[in-house]
Amino acid sequence: MPAPERIPPGSMTVLDLLTKGELTVRGQVREASNAVLYCSVAYEDQEAACVYKPIAGERPLWDFPDGTLAQREVAAYALSEATGWGLVPPTVLRDGPYGEGMCQLWIEADPEASLLALVEDEEPSDGWKAVGLAQVAEDRTALLVHADDPDLRRLAVLDAVINNGDRKGGHLLPAPDGRLYAIDHGVTFHVDDKLRTLLWGWAGEPLPDEAAEVLSRLEAELADGMPLATRLAQLLTAAEIDAVRARVTRLRATGRHPEPSGEWPAIPWPPV
């Protein structure tokens, strides 16, 4: 879809634009399971492309309360910002043409970037991490690998904290400027273990020192009365916030990337 001229992501100006600007629907992302509308948002002399997901367009899920996916998307942005990694595009909760919903800056992905691959080798080559074998034909399998990339590794940590139940390849957006963004965080923050991801390449490995420092800071910022905890309380239940705290504490205690629990499918389907 052609995008209007965008202002640089990551500043308060972007959040103001997303919150206060006039939303105009330009099209629909039809591959999505919920209503996802491609829009332009304009305020004063600025304009940007964005995604608007109205709560009214959310399909009910058996394991998540109805009408809460937009709030979880905004909570994922708040948590991402608290890490300092900036992995989730600016995201707000606001009213729109079809009622309240999530509004997120549109990120145009670099079509030449490659973060996932299927290879015929038994082991990944340098610069890649193995996820597992994938059935590519009735009588043939291939090794699914992802890039051994610092931003992807940060995202794996973030997903463990927010308990992301749907980290697919299509949710990874490498931007032309080299930054990595991640989208579609509606099925996050469940109190039960729901982690499903393609980023298992570091499972069981020690966390990088940087991640350990971020988790230590998050633990402090999730304390009652702190700005992050206050913001999450506007979007999630008390039990869900307690579960976030428990996941952060557990990651700090183990000092390792989590491994599949075996109680829940580890890989999302479809994977892309």
Short mmCIF file of C-alpha atoms in Angstrom, two decimals:
data_model
loop_
_atom_site.label_atom_id
_atom_site.label_comp_id
_atom_site.label_asym_id
_atom_site.label_seq_id
_atom_site.Cartn_x
_atom_site.Cartn_y
_atom_site.Cartn_z
CA MET A 1 0.00 0.00 0.00
CA PRO A 2 1.35 3.46 -0.77
CA ALA A 3 2.22 5.29 2.43
CA PRO A 4 1.92 9.00 3.12
CA GLU A 5 5.09 10.83 4.03
CA ARG A 6 6.07 9.73 7.53
CA ILE A 7 7.69 11.58 10.37
CA PRO A 8 10.51 9.73 12.16
CA PRO A 9 9.25 7.07 14.61
CA GLY A 10 10.03 7.00 18.31
CA SER A 11 9.34 10.55 19.45
CA MET A 12 6.52 12.10 21.46
CA THR A 13 5.56 13.93 18.28
CA VAL A 14 4.61 10.60 16.76
CA LEU A 15 2.48 9.70 19.79
CA ASP A 16 0.77 13.09 19.66
CA LEU A 17 0.08 12.62 15.96
CA LEU A 18 -1.34 9.13 16.48
CA THR A 19 -3.48 10.29 19.41
CA LYS A 20 -4.77 13.63 18.15
CA GLY A 21 -4.67 13.28 14.39
CA GLU A 22 -7.64 12.68 12.12
CA LEU A 23 -7.81 9.05 11.01
CA THR A 24 -8.74 8.34 7.39
CA VAL A 25 -9.19 4.73 6.34
CA ARG A 26 -7.31 3.96 3.11
CA GLY A 27 -7.61 0.18 2.92
CA GLN A 28 -7.73 -3.11 4.81
CA VAL A 29 -5.12 -5.74 5.55
CA ARG A 30 -7.23 -8.73 4.53
CA GLU A 31 -4.77 -11.45 5.59
CA ALA A 32 -5.32 -10.59 9.27
CA SER A 33 -7.67 -12.62 11.46
CA ASN A 34 -9.08 -9.43 13.06
CA ALA A 35 -10.05 -6.12 11.48
CA VAL A 36 -6.83 -4.33 10.51
CA LEU A 37 -7.28 -1.03 8.69
CA TYR A 38 -4.54 0.82 6.86
CA CYS A 39 -5.01 4.54 7.53
CA SER A 40 -3.45 7.93 7.26
CA VAL A 41 -3.40 10.15 10.33
CA ALA A 42 -3.05 13.92 9.96
CA TYR A 43 -2.65 16.65 12.55
CA GLU A 44 -1.70 20.27 11.81
CA ASP A 45 1.11 20.03 9.22
CA GLN A 46 2.11 16.42 9.84
CA GLU A 47 0.86 13.19 8.33
CA ALA A 48 1.79 9.54 8.69
CA ALA A 49 0.63 6.09 7.67
CA CYS A 50 -0.71 3.93 10.47
CA VAL A 51 -2.62 0.79 11.36
CA TYR A 52 -5.95 1.04 13.17
CA LYS A 53 -7.42 -2.05 14.82
CA PRO A 54 -10.88 -1.29 16.22
CA ILE A 55 -11.93 -3.31 19.26
CA ALA A 56 -15.26 -3.91 17.50
CA GLY A 57 -13.37 -5.89 14.85
CA GLU A 58 -11.70 -8.32 17.27
CA ARG A 59 -12.74 -11.95 16.96
CA PRO A 60 -13.48 -13.66 20.30
CA LEU A 61 -10.78 -16.02 21.57
CA TRP A 62 -11.37 -18.92 23.91
CA ASP A 63 -8.42 -18.06 26.17
CA PHE A 64 -8.45 -14.23 26.23
CA PRO A 65 -11.19 -11.91 27.52
CA ASP A 66 -13.25 -10.34 24.74
CA GLY A 67 -12.36 -6.82 23.67
CA THR A 68 -8.89 -6.69 25.24
CA LEU A 69 -6.50 -7.21 22.34
CA ALA A 70 -6.02 -3.50 21.57
CA GLN A 71 -5.09 -2.78 25.18
CA ARG A 72 -2.53 -5.60 25.09
CA GLU A 73 -0.94 -4.10 21.98
CA VAL A 74 -0.54 -0.78 23.78
CA ALA A 75 0.82 -2.53 26.87
CA ALA A 76 3.42 -4.29 24.70
CA TYR A 77 4.55 -0.90 23.39
CA ALA A 78 4.81 0.48 26.93
CA LEU A 79 6.90 -2.50 28.02
CA SER A 80 9.10 -2.26 24.93
CA GLU A 81 9.77 1.41 25.60
CA ALA A 82 10.68 0.61 29.21
CA THR A 83 13.42 -1.74 27.99
CA GLY A 84 14.95 1.05 25.92
CA TRP A 85 15.11 -1.25 22.90
CA GLY A 86 12.30 0.43 20.94
CA LEU A 87 11.22 -2.80 19.26
CA VAL A 88 7.48 -2.02 19.00
CA PRO A 89 6.32 0.86 16.79
CA PRO A 90 4.65 3.79 18.57
CA THR A 91 1.18 2.59 19.61
CA VAL A 92 -1.76 4.33 21.27
CA LEU A 93 -5.34 3.58 22.28
CA ARG A 94 -7.79 6.04 20.78
CA ASP A 95 -11.20 6.56 19.24
CA GLY A 96 -11.53 6.13 15.49
CA PRO A 97 -14.04 5.74 12.65
CA TYR A 98 -15.21 2.39 14.07
CA GLY A 99 -14.85 3.12 17.75
CA GLU A 100 -12.02 2.73 20.20
CA GLY A 101 -9.04 0.74 19.04
CA MET A 102 -5.31 0.46 18.73
CA CYS A 103 -3.49 2.89 16.43
CA GLN A 104 0.13 2.12 15.49
CA LEU A 105 2.66 3.79 13.22
CA TRP A 106 2.98 1.92 9.92
CA ILE A 107 6.46 0.47 9.36
CA GLU A 108 7.53 -0.25 5.80
CA ALA A 109 9.69 -3.38 5.89
CA ASP A 110 12.85 -3.79 3.85
CA PRO A 111 11.97 -6.51 1.28
CA GLU A 112 15.66 -7.42 0.91
CA ALA A 113 16.22 -8.21 4.60
CA SER A 114 16.28 -11.87 5.60
CA LEU A 115 15.70 -13.00 9.18
CA LEU A 116 14.24 -16.49 8.62
CA ALA A 117 15.18 -19.28 6.24
CA LEU A 118 14.69 -22.95 5.44
CA VAL A 119 17.95 -24.78 4.72
CA GLU A 120 18.80 -28.31 3.67
CA ASP A 121 21.75 -28.61 6.07
CA GLU A 122 21.56 -30.49 9.36
CA GLU A 123 23.18 -27.62 11.26
CA PRO A 124 22.81 -23.85 10.81
CA SER A 125 25.67 -21.96 9.20
CA ASP A 126 27.52 -19.13 10.91
CA GLY A 127 25.24 -16.23 11.75
CA TRP A 128 22.12 -18.39 12.05
CA LYS A 129 20.37 -20.26 14.87
CA ALA A 130 18.34 -23.44 14.50
CA VAL A 131 14.65 -23.48 15.43
CA GLY A 132 13.75 -27.03 14.34
CA LEU A 133 12.78 -29.22 11.43
CA ALA A 134 9.87 -28.15 9.24
CA GLN A 135 7.87 -30.32 6.86
CA VAL A 136 8.26 -28.77 3.42
CA ALA A 137 6.92 -31.70 1.37
CA GLU A 138 5.27 -35.04 2.00
CA ASP A 139 8.62 -36.80 2.14
CA ARG A 140 11.02 -33.94 2.86
CA THR A 141 11.96 -31.74 5.80
CA ALA A 142 14.20 -28.71 6.08
CA LEU A 143 15.83 -26.92 8.96
CA LEU A 144 14.11 -23.71 10.01
CA VAL A 145 16.66 -21.11 11.10
CA HIS A 146 16.60 -17.48 12.17
CA ALA A 147 19.35 -14.88 12.08
CA ASP A 148 21.70 -14.69 15.07
CA ASP A 149 20.87 -11.01 15.31
CA PRO A 150 21.17 -8.81 18.45
CA ASP A 151 17.80 -7.15 17.91
CA LEU A 152 16.09 -10.50 17.36
CA ARG A 153 17.65 -11.71 20.60
CA ARG A 154 16.34 -8.65 22.43
CA LEU A 155 12.94 -9.41 20.95
CA ALA A 156 13.13 -12.99 22.23
CA VAL A 157 13.64 -11.57 25.73
CA LEU A 158 10.80 -9.08 25.33
CA ASP A 159 8.49 -11.85 24.10
CA ALA A 160 9.34 -13.93 27.17
CA VAL A 161 8.42 -11.01 29.42
CA ILE A 162 5.11 -10.22 27.72
CA ASN A 163 4.33 -13.93 27.18
CA ASN A 164 3.78 -13.57 23.45
CA GLY A 165 1.55 -16.36 22.16
CA ASP A 166 2.04 -15.60 18.46
CA ARG A 167 5.52 -14.52 17.33
CA LYS A 168 5.37 -15.33 13.62
CA GLY A 169 7.80 -14.46 10.88
CA GLY A 170 5.37 -11.98 9.33
CA HIS A 171 5.39 -10.00 12.57
CA LEU A 172 9.07 -9.12 12.13
CA LEU A 173 9.65 -5.88 10.23
CA PRO A 174 13.29 -5.04 9.46
CA ALA A 175 13.21 -1.38 8.42
CA PRO A 176 15.40 0.08 5.63
CA ASP A 177 17.37 2.05 8.26
CA GLY A 178 18.53 -1.22 9.85
CA ARG A 179 16.19 -1.15 12.85
CA LEU A 180 13.97 -4.08 13.72
CA TYR A 181 10.32 -3.60 14.64
CA ALA A 182 7.84 -6.20 15.83
CA ILE A 183 4.06 -6.00 15.46
CA ASP A 184 0.86 -7.88 16.34
CA HIS A 185 0.88 -8.17 20.14
CA GLY A 186 -2.79 -8.84 20.79
CA VAL A 187 -2.27 -12.28 22.34
CA THR A 188 0.17 -11.30 25.06
CA PHE A 189 0.23 -10.91 28.86
CA HIS A 190 -1.79 -14.05 29.63
CA VAL A 191 -1.36 -15.31 33.19
CA ASP A 192 -0.65 -18.85 31.91
CA ASP A 193 2.45 -19.79 29.91
CA LYS A 194 1.52 -19.08 26.28
CA LEU A 195 4.92 -18.44 24.73
CA ARG A 196 4.82 -19.48 21.06
CA THR A 197 7.58 -18.16 18.85
CA LEU A 198 9.92 -18.79 15.97
CA LEU A 199 12.79 -17.35 18.02
CA TRP A 200 13.82 -20.46 19.95
CA GLY A 201 17.39 -20.38 18.65
CA TRP A 202 18.76 -19.16 21.98
CA ALA A 203 16.59 -21.43 24.17
CA GLY A 204 18.49 -22.44 27.29
CA GLU A 205 21.46 -20.18 26.56
CA PRO A 206 22.65 -17.61 29.13
CA LEU A 207 21.08 -14.19 28.75
CA PRO A 208 23.40 -11.45 27.47
CA ASP A 209 24.62 -9.00 30.13
CA GLU A 210 22.56 -6.27 28.45
CA ALA A 211 19.35 -8.30 28.87
CA ALA A 212 20.14 -9.01 32.51
CA GLU A 213 20.56 -5.29 33.15
CA VAL A 214 17.27 -4.50 31.38
CA LEU A 215 15.43 -7.15 33.41
CA SER A 216 16.83 -5.71 36.63
CA ARG A 217 15.57 -2.27 35.65
CA LEU A 218 12.18 -3.67 34.64
CA GLU A 219 11.79 -5.37 38.00
CA ALA A 220 12.18 -1.99 39.71
CA GLU A 221 9.90 -0.17 37.25
CA LEU A 222 7.13 -2.76 37.72
CA ALA A 223 6.84 -1.99 41.41
CA ASP A 224 3.53 -0.53 42.57
CA GLY A 225 3.36 3.21 42.05
CA MET A 226 6.07 3.37 39.40
CA PRO A 227 5.07 4.94 36.06
CA LEU A 228 5.32 1.68 34.10
CA ALA A 229 3.21 -0.23 36.61
CA THR A 230 0.66 2.60 36.67
CA ARG A 231 0.44 2.61 32.88
CA LEU A 232 0.04 -1.17 32.67
CA ALA A 233 -2.70 -1.01 35.31
CA GLN A 234 -4.74 1.07 32.84
CA LEU A 235 -4.48 -1.70 30.24
CA LEU A 236 -4.19 -5.06 32.04
CA THR A 237 -5.64 -6.81 35.08
CA ALA A 238 -3.83 -6.95 38.41
CA ALA A 239 -3.28 -10.68 37.93
CA GLU A 240 -1.72 -10.11 34.50
CA ILE A 241 0.66 -7.49 35.89
CA ASP A 242 1.64 -9.84 38.72
CA ALA A 243 2.37 -12.47 36.06
CA VAL A 244 4.66 -10.02 34.24
CA ARG A 245 6.54 -9.41 37.48
CA ALA A 246 6.84 -13.16 38.05
CA ARG A 247 8.22 -13.74 34.54
CA VAL A 248 10.82 -11.01 34.98
CA THR A 249 11.85 -12.42 38.35
CA ARG A 250 12.09 -15.93 36.90
CA LEU A 251 14.22 -14.80 33.95
CA ARG A 252 16.57 -12.98 36.33
CA ALA A 253 16.79 -16.02 38.59
CA THR A 254 17.58 -18.50 35.80
CA GLY A 255 19.74 -16.09 33.83
CA ARG A 256 18.81 -17.98 30.68
CA HIS A 257 16.51 -17.73 27.72
CA PRO A 258 13.38 -19.83 28.38
CA GLU A 259 12.84 -23.21 26.77
CA PRO A 260 9.53 -24.61 25.47
CA SER A 261 7.40 -25.81 28.38
CA GLY A 262 5.97 -28.81 26.56
CA GLU A 263 2.51 -27.83 27.83
CA TRP A 264 1.70 -25.56 24.89
CA PRO A 265 2.63 -25.69 21.17
CA ALA A 266 6.01 -23.99 20.97
CA ILE A 267 5.75 -22.87 17.32
CA PRO A 268 2.87 -20.68 16.07
CA TRP A 269 0.80 -21.90 13.12
CA PRO A 270 1.01 -20.85 10.43
CA PRO A 271 4.62 -19.81 11.16
CA VAL A 272 4.54 -16.82 8.80
#
